[in-house]
Structure formats: structure tokens, C-alpha cells
GROMACS .gro file of C-alpha atoms in nm:
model
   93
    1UNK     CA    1   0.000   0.000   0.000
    2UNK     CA    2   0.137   0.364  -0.078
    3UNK     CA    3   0.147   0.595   0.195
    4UNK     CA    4  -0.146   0.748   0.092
    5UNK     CA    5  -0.359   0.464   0.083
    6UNK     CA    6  -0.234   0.360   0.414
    7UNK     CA    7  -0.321   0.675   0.590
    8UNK     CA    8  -0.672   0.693   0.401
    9UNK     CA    9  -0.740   0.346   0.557
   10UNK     CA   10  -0.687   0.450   0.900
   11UNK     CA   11  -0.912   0.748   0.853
   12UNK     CA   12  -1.149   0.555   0.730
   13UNK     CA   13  -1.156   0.295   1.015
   14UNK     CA   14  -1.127   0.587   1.281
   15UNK     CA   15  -1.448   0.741   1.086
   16UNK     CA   16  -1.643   0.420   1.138
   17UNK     CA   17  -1.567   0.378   1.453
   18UNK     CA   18  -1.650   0.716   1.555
   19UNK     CA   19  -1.959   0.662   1.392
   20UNK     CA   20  -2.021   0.332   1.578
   21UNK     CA   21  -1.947   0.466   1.864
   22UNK     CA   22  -2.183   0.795   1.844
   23UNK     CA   23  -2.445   0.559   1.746
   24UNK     CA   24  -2.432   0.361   2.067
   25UNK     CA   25  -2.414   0.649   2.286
   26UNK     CA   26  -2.745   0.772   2.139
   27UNK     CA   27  -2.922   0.393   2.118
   28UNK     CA   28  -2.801   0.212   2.436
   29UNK     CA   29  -3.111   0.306   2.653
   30UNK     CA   30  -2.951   0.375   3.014
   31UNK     CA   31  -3.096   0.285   3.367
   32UNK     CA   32  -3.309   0.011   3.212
   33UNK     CA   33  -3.183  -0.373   3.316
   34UNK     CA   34  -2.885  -0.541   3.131
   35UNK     CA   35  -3.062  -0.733   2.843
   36UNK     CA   36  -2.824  -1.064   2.723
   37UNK     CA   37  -2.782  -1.034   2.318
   38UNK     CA   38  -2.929  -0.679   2.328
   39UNK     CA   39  -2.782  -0.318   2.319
   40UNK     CA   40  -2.822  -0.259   2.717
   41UNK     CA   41  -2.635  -0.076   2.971
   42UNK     CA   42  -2.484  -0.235   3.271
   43UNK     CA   43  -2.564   0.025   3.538
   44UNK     CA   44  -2.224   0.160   3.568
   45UNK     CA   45  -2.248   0.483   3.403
   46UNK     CA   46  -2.338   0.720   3.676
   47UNK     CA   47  -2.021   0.536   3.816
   48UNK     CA   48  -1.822   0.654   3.596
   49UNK     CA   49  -1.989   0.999   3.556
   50UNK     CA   50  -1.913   1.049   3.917
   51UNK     CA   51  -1.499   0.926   3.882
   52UNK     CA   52  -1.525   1.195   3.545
   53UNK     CA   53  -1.697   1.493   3.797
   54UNK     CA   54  -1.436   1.410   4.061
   55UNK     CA   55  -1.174   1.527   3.819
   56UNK     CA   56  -1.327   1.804   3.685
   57UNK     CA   57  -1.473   1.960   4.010
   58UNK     CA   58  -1.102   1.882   4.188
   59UNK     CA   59  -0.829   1.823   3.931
   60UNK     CA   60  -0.748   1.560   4.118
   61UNK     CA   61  -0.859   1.146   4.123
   62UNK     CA   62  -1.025   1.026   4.332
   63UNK     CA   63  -0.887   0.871   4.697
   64UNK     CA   64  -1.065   0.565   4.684
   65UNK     CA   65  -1.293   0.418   4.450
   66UNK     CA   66  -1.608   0.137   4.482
   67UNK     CA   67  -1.646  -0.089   4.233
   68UNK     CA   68  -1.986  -0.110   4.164
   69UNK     CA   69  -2.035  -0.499   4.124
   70UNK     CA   70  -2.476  -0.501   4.108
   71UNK     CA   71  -2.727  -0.260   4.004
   72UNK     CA   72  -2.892  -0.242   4.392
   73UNK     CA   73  -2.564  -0.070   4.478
   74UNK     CA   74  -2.550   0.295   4.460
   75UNK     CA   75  -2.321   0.404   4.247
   76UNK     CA   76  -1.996   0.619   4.390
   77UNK     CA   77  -1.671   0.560   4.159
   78UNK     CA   78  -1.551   0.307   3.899
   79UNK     CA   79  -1.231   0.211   3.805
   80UNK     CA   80  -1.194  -0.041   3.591
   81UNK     CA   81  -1.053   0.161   3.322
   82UNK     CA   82  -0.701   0.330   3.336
   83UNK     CA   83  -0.679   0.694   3.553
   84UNK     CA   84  -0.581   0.822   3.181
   85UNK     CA   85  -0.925   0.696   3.030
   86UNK     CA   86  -1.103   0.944   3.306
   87UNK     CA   87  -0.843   1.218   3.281
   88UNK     CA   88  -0.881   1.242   2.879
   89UNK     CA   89  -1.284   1.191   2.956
   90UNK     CA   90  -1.261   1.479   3.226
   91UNK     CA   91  -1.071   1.706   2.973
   92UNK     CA   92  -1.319   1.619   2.678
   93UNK     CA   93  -1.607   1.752   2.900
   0.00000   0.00000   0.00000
């Protein structure tokens, strides 16, 4: 592949999975149960709203986080992705 070619792949794949991605955000309905073999949440995302409004209302991470492991918990922090997943997340918002 020329150079050319090579870098229009990539944009292409980063496009589509943009798009893929934009499309879930908008279609995966949120505080409903997790559905097996359907588009569903997992009730984590106020969990990780919360670790993403920690950094953003005290430039700093949190101290301690709670994974939230059920759906009757309430949720306080997550953490199962890297500090740098939150930090980019906190700087995007």
C-alpha cells in the first residue's frame, strides 16, 4: 500500500468507529436492566460519571474508589478503566 492509501485506511476505520461509537451512545437506553444479546447498559455509568466529575470539580482522582459490582448498589466511583481513560474523559467535558 502507498502511503497514501495507508493513511486513508486509517481514517477511514477511525471514521467508522467514531460513527459506531456515536451511534451507541445515542441507542443504548440507560438505567433500564442489562438485556443478554441486546444493546443494554450495565448500570455503571453514573459510576463513571461520578470518577469523570471528581476530576473536573477537583483536578485531582479520586482517593478511593467502589467498584460497583450489582445494580442495587448505589453508584460512587468506577475504576476499571485506566486513571488516563477518566483524565482524557474529564478534559473532553
Amino acid at each position: 500500500m502507498s502511503k497514501i492509501a495507508t493513511r486513508a485506511f486509517f481514517l477511514v476505520v477511525a471514521a467508522i468507529g467514531l460513527a459506531l461509537r456515536v451511534l451507541f451512545l445515542i441507542n443504548t437506553p440507560i438505567d433500564q436492566p442489562a438485556k443478554i444479546g441486546e444493546l443494554s447498559c450495565y448500570g455503571d455509568e453514573r459510576a463513571h460519571v461520578e470518577y469523570t466529575r471528581q476530576i473536573i470539580e477537583t483536578g485531582r482522582l479520586p482517593r478511593s474508589a467502589t467498584a460497583i459490582t450489582n445494580e442495587a448498589q448505589t453508584p460512587d466511583f468506577e475504576n476499571y478503566q485506566s486513571p488516563a481513560y477518566y483524565v482524557v474523559h474529564a478534559g473532553v467535558c
